[in-house]
Short mmCIF file of C-alpha atoms in Angstrom, two decimals:
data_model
loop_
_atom_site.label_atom_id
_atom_site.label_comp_id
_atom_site.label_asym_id
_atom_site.label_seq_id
_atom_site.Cartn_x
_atom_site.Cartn_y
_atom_site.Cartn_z
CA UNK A 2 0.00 0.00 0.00
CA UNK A 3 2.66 2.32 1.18
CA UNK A 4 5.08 1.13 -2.16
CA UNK A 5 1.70 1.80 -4.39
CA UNK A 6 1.32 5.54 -3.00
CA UNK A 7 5.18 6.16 -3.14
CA UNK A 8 5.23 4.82 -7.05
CA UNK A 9 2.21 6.97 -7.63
CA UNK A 10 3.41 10.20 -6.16
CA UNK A 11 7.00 9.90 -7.54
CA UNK A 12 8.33 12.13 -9.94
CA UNK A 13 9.80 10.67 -13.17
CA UNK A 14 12.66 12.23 -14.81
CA UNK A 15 10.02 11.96 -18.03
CA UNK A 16 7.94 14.45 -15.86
CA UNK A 17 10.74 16.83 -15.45
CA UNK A 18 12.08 16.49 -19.00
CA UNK A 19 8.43 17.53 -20.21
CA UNK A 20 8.47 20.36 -17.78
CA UNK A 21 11.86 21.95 -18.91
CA UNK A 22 10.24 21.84 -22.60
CA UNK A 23 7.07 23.39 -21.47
CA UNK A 24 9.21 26.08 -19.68
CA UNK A 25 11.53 26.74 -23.07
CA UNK A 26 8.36 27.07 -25.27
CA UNK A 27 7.07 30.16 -22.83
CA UNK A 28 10.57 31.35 -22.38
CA UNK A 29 10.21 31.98 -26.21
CA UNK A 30 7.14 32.90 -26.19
CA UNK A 31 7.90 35.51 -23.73
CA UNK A 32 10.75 36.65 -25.34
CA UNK A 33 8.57 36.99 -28.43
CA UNK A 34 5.85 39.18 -26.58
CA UNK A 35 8.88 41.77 -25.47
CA UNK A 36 10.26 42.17 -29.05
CA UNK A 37 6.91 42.98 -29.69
CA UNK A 38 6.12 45.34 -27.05
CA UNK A 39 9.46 46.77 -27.60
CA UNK A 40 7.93 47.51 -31.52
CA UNK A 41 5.09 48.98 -30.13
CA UNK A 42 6.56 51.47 -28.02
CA UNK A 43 8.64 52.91 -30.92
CA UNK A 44 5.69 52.58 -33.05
CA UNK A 45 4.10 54.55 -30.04
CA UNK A 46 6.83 57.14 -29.82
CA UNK A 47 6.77 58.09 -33.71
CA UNK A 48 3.46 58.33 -33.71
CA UNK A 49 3.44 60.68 -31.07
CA UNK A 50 6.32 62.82 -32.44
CA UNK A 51 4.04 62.87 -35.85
CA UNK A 52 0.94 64.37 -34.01
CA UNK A 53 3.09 67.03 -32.21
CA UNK A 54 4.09 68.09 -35.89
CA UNK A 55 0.37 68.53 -37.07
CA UNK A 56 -0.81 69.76 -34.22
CA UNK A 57 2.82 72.24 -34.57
CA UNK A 58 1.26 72.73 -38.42
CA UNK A 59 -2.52 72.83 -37.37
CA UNK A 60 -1.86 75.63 -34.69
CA UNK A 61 0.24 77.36 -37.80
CA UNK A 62 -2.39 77.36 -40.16
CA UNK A 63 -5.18 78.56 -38.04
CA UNK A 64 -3.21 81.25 -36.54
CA UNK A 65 -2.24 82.12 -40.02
CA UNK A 66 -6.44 81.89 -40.63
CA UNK A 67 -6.64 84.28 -37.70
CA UNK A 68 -4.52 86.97 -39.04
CA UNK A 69 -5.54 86.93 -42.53
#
């Protein structure tokens, strides 16, 4: 009885070889998901620097509206 419970709570070294895989994949996956986010935030960053320049250009053109 006590041999049964041991052999079915025992950890195989299958169990931890399946493990270590399962960890790689989201260790890639992870890594993945930063390079991404990494994109997005320059993505973010130019966009931002864009709308400063039409909003710099919008603010122009209605001043230039203003005084015409």
């Amino acid at each position: 009885m006590q041999r049964d419970l041991r052999d079915q709570l025992a950890v195989r070294r299958q169990d931890f070889d399946e493990l270590k895989a399962e960890i790689r994949v989201l260790a890639e996956a992870q890594q993945r998901t930063e390079e991404v986010l990494r994109q997005l935030l320059e993505f973010q960053a130019r966009t931002e620097k864009t709308l400063a320049r039409l909003e710099t250009r919008q603010d122009a053109l209605v001043g230039d509206q203003l005084f015409a």
